[in-house]
mmCIF file of C-alpha atoms and ligand atoms in Angstrom:
data_model
loop_
_atom_site.group_PDB
_atom_site.id
_atom_site.type_symbol
_atom_site.label_atom_id
_atom_site.label_comp_id
_atom_site.label_asym_id
_atom_site.label_seq_id
_atom_site.Cartn_x
_atom_site.Cartn_y
_atom_site.Cartn_z
ATOM 1 C CA MET A 1 14.887 -17.994 4.021
ATOM 2 C CA LEU A 2 12.150 -16.637 1.666
ATOM 3 C CA LYS A 3 11.637 -13.310 1.909
ATOM 4 C CA GLY A 4 9.054 -11.505 -0.229
ATOM 5 C CA ILE A 5 8.003 -8.122 -1.180
ATOM 6 C CA TYR A 6 4.928 -6.766 -1.221
ATOM 7 C CA PRO A 7 5.250 -3.261 -2.729
ATOM 8 C CA GLY A 8 2.899 -0.055 -2.505
ATOM 9 C CA SER A 9 1.945 3.493 -1.821
ATOM 10 C CA PHE A 10 -0.587 2.631 1.098
ATOM 11 C CA ASP A 11 -2.093 6.143 1.210
ATOM 12 C CA PRO A 12 -3.796 5.001 2.896
ATOM 13 C CA VAL A 13 -3.490 1.079 4.075
ATOM 14 C CA THR A 14 -7.021 -0.681 3.437
ATOM 15 C CA PHE A 15 -8.255 -4.058 4.403
ATOM 16 C CA GLY A 16 -7.848 -4.953 0.992
ATOM 17 C CA HIS A 17 -3.911 -4.734 1.109
ATOM 18 C CA LEU A 18 -4.207 -6.033 5.183
ATOM 19 C CA ASP A 19 -5.690 -8.915 3.463
ATOM 20 C CA ILE A 20 -3.006 -9.376 0.751
ATOM 21 C CA ILE A 21 0.192 -8.622 3.891
ATOM 22 C CA ARG A 22 -1.886 -11.699 6.078
ATOM 23 C CA ARG A 23 -2.543 -14.331 3.065
ATOM 24 C CA SER A 24 0.673 -12.945 1.828
ATOM 25 C CA SER A 25 2.605 -13.841 4.781
ATOM 26 C CA ALA A 26 1.396 -17.273 5.317
ATOM 27 C CA LEU A 27 4.376 -18.149 2.594
ATOM 28 C CA VAL A 28 7.174 -16.642 3.075
ATOM 29 C CA ASP A 29 9.416 -16.628 6.140
ATOM 30 C CA GLU A 30 9.582 -12.457 5.866
ATOM 31 C CA LEU A 31 6.940 -10.096 4.146
ATOM 32 C CA ILE A 32 8.720 -6.776 4.048
ATOM 33 C CA VAL A 33 6.236 -4.650 3.277
ATOM 34 C CA GLY A 34 7.692 -1.915 1.385
ATOM 35 C CA VAL A 35 6.179 1.675 1.554
ATOM 36 C CA LEU A 36 7.375 4.289 -2.203
ATOM 37 C CA ASN A 37 8.494 7.309 -1.180
ATOM 38 C CA ASN A 38 7.906 9.442 -4.160
ATOM 39 C CA ASN A 39 6.533 12.770 -3.276
ATOM 40 C CA ALA A 40 5.854 13.150 -7.039
ATOM 41 C CA LYS A 41 2.552 11.163 -6.678
ATOM 42 C CA SER A 42 1.487 13.519 -3.812
ATOM 43 C CA PRO A 43 0.213 11.517 -1.534
ATOM 44 C CA LEU A 44 -2.029 12.466 0.902
ATOM 45 C CA PHE A 45 0.184 10.863 4.088
ATOM 46 C CA SER A 46 3.939 11.479 4.309
ATOM 47 C CA VAL A 47 6.050 8.470 4.503
ATOM 48 C CA GLU A 48 6.281 8.722 7.631
ATOM 49 C CA GLU A 49 2.697 8.311 8.929
ATOM 50 C CA ARG A 50 1.993 5.915 6.313
ATOM 51 C CA VAL A 51 4.784 3.532 7.639
ATOM 52 C CA ARG A 52 3.569 4.194 11.142
ATOM 53 C CA MET A 53 -0.084 3.348 10.484
ATOM 54 C CA LEU A 54 1.233 0.058 8.760
ATOM 55 C CA LYS A 55 3.384 -0.710 11.827
ATOM 56 C CA GLU A 56 0.317 -0.388 14.032
ATOM 57 C CA VAL A 57 -2.433 -2.135 11.915
ATOM 58 C CA THR A 58 0.332 -5.090 11.488
ATOM 59 C CA LYS A 59 1.975 -4.919 14.789
ATOM 60 C CA ASN A 60 0.737 -8.807 15.721
ATOM 61 C CA MET A 61 2.350 -10.341 12.737
ATOM 62 C CA PRO A 62 5.319 -10.952 13.756
ATOM 63 C CA LYS A 63 6.848 -11.931 10.394
ATOM 64 C CA VAL A 64 5.971 -8.727 8.435
ATOM 65 C CA ARG A 65 8.380 -6.197 8.556
ATOM 66 C CA ILE A 66 7.339 -2.203 7.507
ATOM 67 C CA VAL A 67 9.951 -0.784 5.712
ATOM 68 C CA PRO A 68 9.602 3.003 3.375
ATOM 69 C CA PHE A 69 11.796 2.733 -0.415
ATOM 70 C CA GLU A 70 12.661 5.113 -3.076
ATOM 71 C CA GLY A 71 14.172 4.617 -6.529
ATOM 72 C CA LEU A 72 13.260 1.227 -8.187
ATOM 73 C CA LEU A 73 11.869 -1.466 -6.798
ATOM 74 C CA VAL A 74 13.961 -4.197 -7.988
ATOM 75 C CA GLU A 75 16.694 -2.300 -6.615
ATOM 76 C CA PHE A 76 15.076 -2.369 -3.256
ATOM 77 C CA ALA A 77 14.454 -6.135 -3.516
ATOM 78 C CA ARG A 78 17.992 -6.651 -4.262
ATOM 79 C CA GLU A 79 19.364 -4.498 -1.173
ATOM 80 C CA THR A 80 16.481 -6.991 1.125
ATOM 81 C CA GLY A 81 18.027 -10.025 -0.528
ATOM 82 C CA ALA A 82 13.894 -10.780 -1.322
ATOM 83 C CA GLY A 83 13.376 -13.074 -4.456
ATOM 84 C CA MET A 84 8.979 -12.484 -4.324
ATOM 85 C CA ILE A 85 7.454 -9.475 -5.274
ATOM 86 C CA ILE A 86 3.799 -9.786 -4.151
ATOM 87 C CA ARG A 87 1.333 -7.796 -5.993
ATOM 88 C CA GLY A 88 -2.709 -8.133 -5.339
ATOM 89 C CA LEU A 89 -5.125 -8.340 -8.439
ATOM 90 C CA ARG A 90 -8.452 -7.044 -7.270
ATOM 91 C CA ALA A 91 -10.332 -7.169 -11.171
ATOM 92 C CA ILE A 92 -9.401 -7.371 -14.404
ATOM 93 C CA THR A 93 -8.508 -3.635 -14.788
ATOM 94 C CA ASP A 94 -5.652 -4.403 -12.336
ATOM 95 C CA PHE A 95 -4.222 -6.457 -14.629
ATOM 96 C CA GLU A 96 -2.554 -4.539 -17.543
ATOM 97 C CA TYR A 97 -1.155 -2.426 -15.085
ATOM 98 C CA GLU A 98 0.001 -4.981 -13.315
ATOM 99 C CA LEU A 99 1.623 -7.231 -15.928
ATOM 100 C CA GLN A 100 3.759 -4.479 -17.351
ATOM 101 C CA MET A 101 5.003 -3.482 -13.729
ATOM 102 C CA ALA A 102 6.082 -7.392 -13.454
ATOM 103 C CA GLN A 103 7.302 -7.784 -16.768
ATOM 104 C CA THR A 104 9.310 -4.758 -16.368
ATOM 105 C CA ASN A 105 10.240 -5.446 -13.218
ATOM 106 C CA HIS A 106 11.534 -9.345 -14.842
ATOM 107 C CA LYS A 107 13.746 -7.492 -17.556
ATOM 108 C CA LEU A 108 15.446 -4.976 -14.771
ATOM 109 C CA GLU A 109 16.041 -8.566 -12.661
ATOM 110 C CA ALA A 110 15.335 -12.174 -14.262
ATOM 111 C CA GLY A 111 15.953 -13.348 -10.897
ATOM 112 C CA ILE A 112 12.798 -11.978 -8.715
ATOM 113 C CA GLU A 113 9.573 -13.141 -9.280
ATOM 114 C CA THR A 114 6.069 -10.928 -8.889
ATOM 115 C CA VAL A 115 3.432 -13.664 -7.406
ATOM 116 C CA PHE A 116 0.143 -12.362 -7.884
ATOM 117 C CA LEU A 117 -2.519 -12.941 -5.285
ATOM 118 C CA THR A 118 -5.649 -12.548 -6.267
ATOM 119 C CA THR A 119 -7.261 -9.803 -3.614
ATOM 120 C CA GLY A 120 -10.440 -11.339 -1.350
ATOM 121 C CA LEU A 121 -14.115 -11.174 -3.501
ATOM 122 C CA GLU A 122 -15.097 -8.416 -0.520
ATOM 123 C CA TYR A 123 -12.409 -6.544 -0.895
ATOM 124 C CA SER A 124 -11.891 -6.468 -4.970
ATOM 125 C CA TYR A 125 -14.051 -2.772 -5.110
ATOM 126 C CA LEU A 126 -11.853 -1.566 -2.665
ATOM 127 C CA SER A 127 -9.190 1.155 -3.575
ATOM 128 C CA SER A 128 -7.069 3.618 -1.404
ATOM 129 C CA THR A 129 -8.180 6.407 -3.948
ATOM 130 C CA THR A 130 -12.023 5.775 -3.157
ATOM 131 C CA VAL A 131 -11.217 5.446 0.813
ATOM 132 C CA LYS A 132 -9.857 9.510 0.065
ATOM 133 C CA GLU A 133 -12.652 10.224 -1.620
ATOM 134 C CA VAL A 134 -15.277 8.858 0.459
ATOM 135 C CA ALA A 135 -13.506 10.327 3.661
ATOM 136 C CA ALA A 136 -13.137 13.869 1.882
ATOM 137 C CA PHE A 137 -17.106 14.156 1.589
ATOM 138 C CA GLY A 138 -17.501 12.817 5.131
ATOM 139 C CA GLY A 139 -19.016 9.385 4.153
ATOM 140 C CA ASP A 140 -18.177 6.207 6.434
ATOM 141 C CA ILE A 141 -15.416 4.544 5.454
ATOM 142 C CA SER A 142 -15.213 2.089 8.342
ATOM 143 C CA GLN A 143 -15.526 -0.828 6.818
ATOM 144 C CA PHE A 144 -12.740 0.002 4.348
ATOM 145 C CA VAL A 145 -9.942 0.683 6.795
ATOM 146 C CA PRO A 146 -8.622 -0.083 10.506
ATOM 147 C CA LYS A 147 -10.031 2.333 13.170
ATOM 148 C CA THR A 148 -6.329 3.329 13.895
ATOM 149 C CA VAL A 149 -6.148 4.637 10.074
ATOM 150 C CA ILE A 150 -9.791 6.676 10.583
ATOM 151 C CA GLY A 151 -7.978 8.838 13.483
ATOM 152 C CA LYS A 152 -5.467 9.768 11.263
ATOM 153 C CA MET A 153 -7.951 10.330 8.275
ATOM 154 C CA GLN A 154 -9.733 12.561 10.082
ATOM 155 C CA GLU A 155 -6.826 14.531 11.400
ATOM 156 C CA LYS A 156 -5.997 15.055 8.056
ATOM 157 C CA MET A 157 -9.473 16.415 6.733
ATOM 158 C CA ASN A 158 -9.723 18.206 9.658
ATOM 159 C CA LYS A 159 -6.493 19.649 8.873
ATOM 160 C CA LYS A 160 -7.698 20.609 5.497
ATOM 161 C CA GLU A 161 -10.819 22.144 6.151
ATOM 162 C CA SER A 162 -8.977 24.852 8.312
ATOM 163 C CA VAL A 163 -6.428 25.557 5.893
ATOM 164 C CA ASP A 164 -9.263 25.719 3.279
ATOM 165 C CA ASN A 165 -10.863 27.902 5.631
ATOM 166 C CA GLU A 166 -7.955 30.820 5.936
ATOM 167 C CA GLN A 167 -7.629 30.934 2.066
ATOM 168 C CA PRO A 168 -9.142 34.169 0.933
ATOM 169 C CA HIS A 169 -12.250 32.993 -1.733
HETATM 170 O O1 LIG B 201 0.104 0.818 -4.398
HETATM 171 P P1 LIG B 201 0.725 1.168 -5.518
HETATM 172 O O2 LIG B 201 0.680 3.029 -6.140
HETATM 173 O O3 LIG B 201 0.271 0.488 -7.139
HETATM 174 O O4 LIG B 201 2.325 0.731 -5.837
HETATM 175 C C1 LIG B 201 2.913 0.884 -7.377
HETATM 176 C C2 LIG B 201 4.248 0.367 -6.660
HETATM 177 C C3 LIG B 201 5.139 1.251 -5.551
HETATM 178 C C4 LIG B 201 4.377 -1.002 -6.837
HETATM 179 C C5 LIG B 201 4.811 0.918 -7.796
HETATM 180 O O5 LIG B 201 4.607 2.696 -8.454
HETATM 181 C C6 LIG B 201 6.344 0.645 -8.255
HETATM 182 O O6 LIG B 201 7.172 -0.347 -7.998
HETATM 183 N N1 LIG B 201 7.580 2.121 -8.170
HETATM 184 C C7 LIG B 201 8.760 2.109 -7.853
HETATM 185 C C8 LIG B 201 9.316 2.246 -9.282
HETATM 186 C C9 LIG B 201 9.633 1.478 -10.135
HETATM 187 O O7 LIG B 201 10.501 0.083 -9.739
HETATM 188 N N2 LIG B 201 8.934 1.010 -11.247
HETATM 189 C C10 LIG B 201 9.176 0.243 -12.723
HETATM 190 C C11 LIG B 201 8.478 -1.320 -12.209
HETATM 191 S S1 LIG B 201 7.323 -0.319 -13.895
#
């Protein structure tokens, strides 16, 4: 049984991530979407929220399992019995970081290969960071993220606004 891991922060999941999830799940028997639990990155959404949103948007994909993880990715791959790490490459700017990560992971665990899928051209500009920025300024994010995420983003932004308004100026 061929198991792959698609790891990431998914803060929040975008159509670009979903494109990679859909295409990579066709290459394996089981795809584990590993959701990084790392508060040092100060995510907008808690790991539980990110897992919940991913579960919702992949509920019709029987091969896909959403699992949070902490610590080293290769340890997580070993624990889950996955032999392949899948990452999406959007543009040349991704390459340096991705290469460094893939080579580090290969040094740490030679039995685990990283496989890159090129992100669909229509999503090559898209990132969770830009989605958060557009949403923070009240822009329309419906072309970037699934409906479930739009609702959650609005809740977050409203909460943030009311906290900001409570702060003494
Ligand atoms: O969506 P992201 O933030 O680009 O995903 C990055 C991720 C989660 C793949 C990466 O930060 C990671 O694997 N973190 C776990 C720690 C680890 O194993 N680091 C060593 C590889 S350099």
